[in-house]
């Protein structure tokens, strides 16, 4: 092989590798990607307040994997918070129509096809939350 072609290929490879490393560094610095999860109740409360200004949760349950949470305020409103990429999305639940209990797992939906449904592992608190969600308007 021609030494000029070999040198050009090595330079192209080296430049591509440097560009990939630079993009990876930039993504890390911007906090993109990663495995974002709900750490604790205070984190879930902060996410709820961001989603619905002034939402003050009186009861909180967090999925065992930290992928989402359910929060109830003093007015009886229930907020569903779930991970959406590296961020979190939230919706107020307004009916019991999209709730299903299966042992310690609670499957919830909002009726909004774009938001989808989510299954949380709530363990022993799943039946308690399923029963309380029956109070929502049908």
Tab-separated table of C-alpha atoms in Angstrom:
chain	number	residue	atom	x	y	z
A	1	UNK	CA	0.000	0.000	0.000
A	2	UNK	CA	1.148	3.516	-0.805
A	3	UNK	CA	2.643	5.260	2.274
A	4	UNK	CA	0.728	8.465	1.472
A	5	UNK	CA	-2.588	6.594	1.483
A	6	UNK	CA	-1.674	4.823	4.732
A	7	UNK	CA	-0.796	8.148	6.358
A	8	UNK	CA	-4.048	9.724	5.136
A	9	UNK	CA	-6.094	6.809	6.515
A	10	UNK	CA	-4.335	7.009	9.891
A	11	UNK	CA	-4.931	10.770	10.055
A	12	UNK	CA	-8.597	10.272	9.168
A	13	UNK	CA	-8.952	7.566	11.842
A	14	UNK	CA	-7.187	9.720	14.453
A	15	UNK	CA	-9.327	12.747	13.614
A	16	UNK	CA	-12.529	10.702	13.854
A	17	UNK	CA	-11.460	9.261	17.195
A	18	UNK	CA	-10.670	12.734	18.554
A	19	UNK	CA	-14.048	14.049	17.369
A	20	UNK	CA	-15.891	11.181	19.081
A	21	UNK	CA	-13.994	11.746	22.330
A	22	UNK	CA	-14.708	15.488	22.168
A	23	UNK	CA	-18.442	14.855	21.697
A	24	UNK	CA	-18.488	12.353	24.564
A	25	UNK	CA	-16.750	14.882	26.825
A	26	UNK	CA	-19.211	17.628	25.807
A	27	UNK	CA	-22.221	15.376	26.471
A	28	UNK	CA	-20.806	14.526	29.893
A	29	UNK	CA	-20.223	18.211	30.719
A	30	UNK	CA	-23.803	19.093	29.673
A	31	UNK	CA	-25.206	16.291	31.812
A	32	UNK	CA	-26.825	14.516	28.875
A	33	UNK	CA	-27.758	10.871	29.094
A	34	UNK	CA	-27.070	9.000	32.254
A	35	UNK	CA	-29.366	6.957	34.414
A	36	UNK	CA	-31.652	9.501	36.056
A	37	UNK	CA	-33.800	8.156	38.885
A	38	UNK	CA	-35.873	9.535	41.729
A	39	UNK	CA	-33.560	9.429	44.724
A	40	UNK	CA	-35.965	9.994	47.606
A	41	UNK	CA	-39.205	11.667	48.718
A	42	UNK	CA	-37.739	15.162	48.684
A	43	UNK	CA	-36.605	14.664	45.083
A	44	UNK	CA	-40.093	13.424	44.135
A	45	UNK	CA	-41.693	16.438	45.882
A	46	UNK	CA	-39.396	18.813	43.992
A	47	UNK	CA	-40.294	17.166	40.663
A	48	UNK	CA	-43.997	17.468	41.517
A	49	UNK	CA	-43.640	21.155	42.355
A	50	UNK	CA	-41.823	21.736	39.055
A	51	UNK	CA	-44.599	19.980	37.131
A	52	UNK	CA	-47.556	21.581	38.940
A	53	UNK	CA	-46.600	24.843	40.610
A	54	UNK	CA	-47.534	24.751	44.276
A	55	UNK	CA	-48.280	21.007	44.392
A	56	UNK	CA	-47.552	20.049	47.998
A	57	UNK	CA	-47.618	16.285	48.406
A	58	UNK	CA	-49.069	14.858	51.593
A	59	UNK	CA	-48.308	11.254	50.572
A	60	UNK	CA	-45.559	9.942	48.298
A	61	UNK	CA	-44.726	6.498	46.995
A	62	UNK	CA	-41.692	5.865	44.782
A	63	UNK	CA	-41.200	2.972	42.387
A	64	UNK	CA	-38.571	0.589	43.762
A	65	UNK	CA	-36.382	1.225	40.701
A	66	UNK	CA	-36.754	5.006	41.069
A	67	UNK	CA	-38.297	5.348	37.599
A	68	UNK	CA	-41.358	7.202	38.836
A	69	UNK	CA	-43.563	8.191	41.729
A	70	UNK	CA	-47.139	8.839	42.761
A	71	UNK	CA	-47.903	11.849	44.912
A	72	UNK	CA	-51.155	12.949	46.555
A	73	UNK	CA	-51.859	16.421	47.882
A	74	UNK	CA	-54.283	17.556	50.608
A	75	UNK	CA	-56.998	18.214	47.985
A	76	UNK	CA	-56.899	14.551	46.908
A	77	UNK	CA	-55.241	15.188	43.551
A	78	UNK	CA	-52.842	12.451	42.427
A	79	UNK	CA	-49.806	13.269	40.323
A	80	UNK	CA	-48.010	10.611	38.287
A	81	UNK	CA	-44.308	11.348	37.709
A	82	UNK	CA	-42.304	9.118	35.386
A	83	UNK	CA	-38.938	9.186	33.722
A	84	UNK	CA	-38.885	10.433	30.158
A	85	UNK	CA	-35.380	10.080	28.759
A	86	UNK	CA	-32.989	11.880	31.094
A	87	UNK	CA	-35.802	14.032	32.517
A	88	UNK	CA	-39.157	13.487	34.173
A	89	UNK	CA	-42.698	14.071	32.934
A	90	UNK	CA	-45.815	14.380	35.079
A	91	UNK	CA	-49.589	14.201	34.670
A	92	UNK	CA	-52.460	14.615	37.070
A	93	UNK	CA	-54.626	11.503	37.202
A	94	UNK	CA	-58.312	12.282	36.851
A	95	UNK	CA	-59.906	8.839	36.675
A	96	UNK	CA	-59.505	5.264	37.794
A	97	UNK	CA	-60.113	3.968	34.248
A	98	UNK	CA	-56.444	3.346	33.480
A	99	UNK	CA	-55.291	1.669	36.710
A	100	UNK	CA	-54.523	-2.031	37.130
A	101	UNK	CA	-53.114	-3.849	40.163
A	102	UNK	CA	-51.066	-7.032	39.777
A	103	UNK	CA	-49.496	-8.196	43.068
A	104	UNK	CA	-46.997	-5.445	43.971
A	105	UNK	CA	-47.155	-3.807	40.540
A	106	UNK	CA	-49.469	-0.933	39.693
A	107	UNK	CA	-50.021	-0.067	36.028
A	108	UNK	CA	-51.205	3.489	35.427
A	109	UNK	CA	-52.181	5.548	32.424
A	110	UNK	CA	-53.531	9.028	31.940
A	111	UNK	CA	-55.638	8.452	28.857
A	112	UNK	CA	-53.130	10.615	26.949
A	113	UNK	CA	-51.651	8.334	24.261
A	114	UNK	CA	-48.519	10.489	23.997
A	115	UNK	CA	-47.776	10.070	27.708
A	116	UNK	CA	-48.444	6.336	27.632
A	117	UNK	CA	-48.831	4.046	30.571
A	118	UNK	CA	-46.319	3.033	33.202
A	119	UNK	CA	-45.931	0.111	35.576
A	120	UNK	CA	-44.478	0.809	38.998
A	121	UNK	CA	-43.210	-1.746	41.495
A	122	UNK	CA	-44.694	-0.335	44.700
A	123	UNK	CA	-44.402	-3.523	46.727
A	124	UNK	CA	-46.705	-3.654	49.754
A	125	UNK	CA	-48.026	-0.139	49.106
A	126	UNK	CA	-49.478	-1.048	45.689
A	127	UNK	CA	-52.871	-2.280	47.002
A	128	UNK	CA	-53.180	0.778	49.245
A	129	UNK	CA	-52.615	3.128	46.317
A	130	UNK	CA	-54.864	1.134	43.974
A	131	UNK	CA	-57.698	1.346	46.518
A	132	UNK	CA	-57.184	5.064	47.050
A	133	UNK	CA	-57.207	5.719	43.294
A	134	UNK	CA	-60.756	4.311	43.123
A	135	UNK	CA	-61.880	7.563	44.728
A	136	UNK	CA	-60.901	9.485	41.586
A	137	UNK	CA	-63.748	10.479	39.278
A	138	UNK	CA	-64.635	7.788	36.742
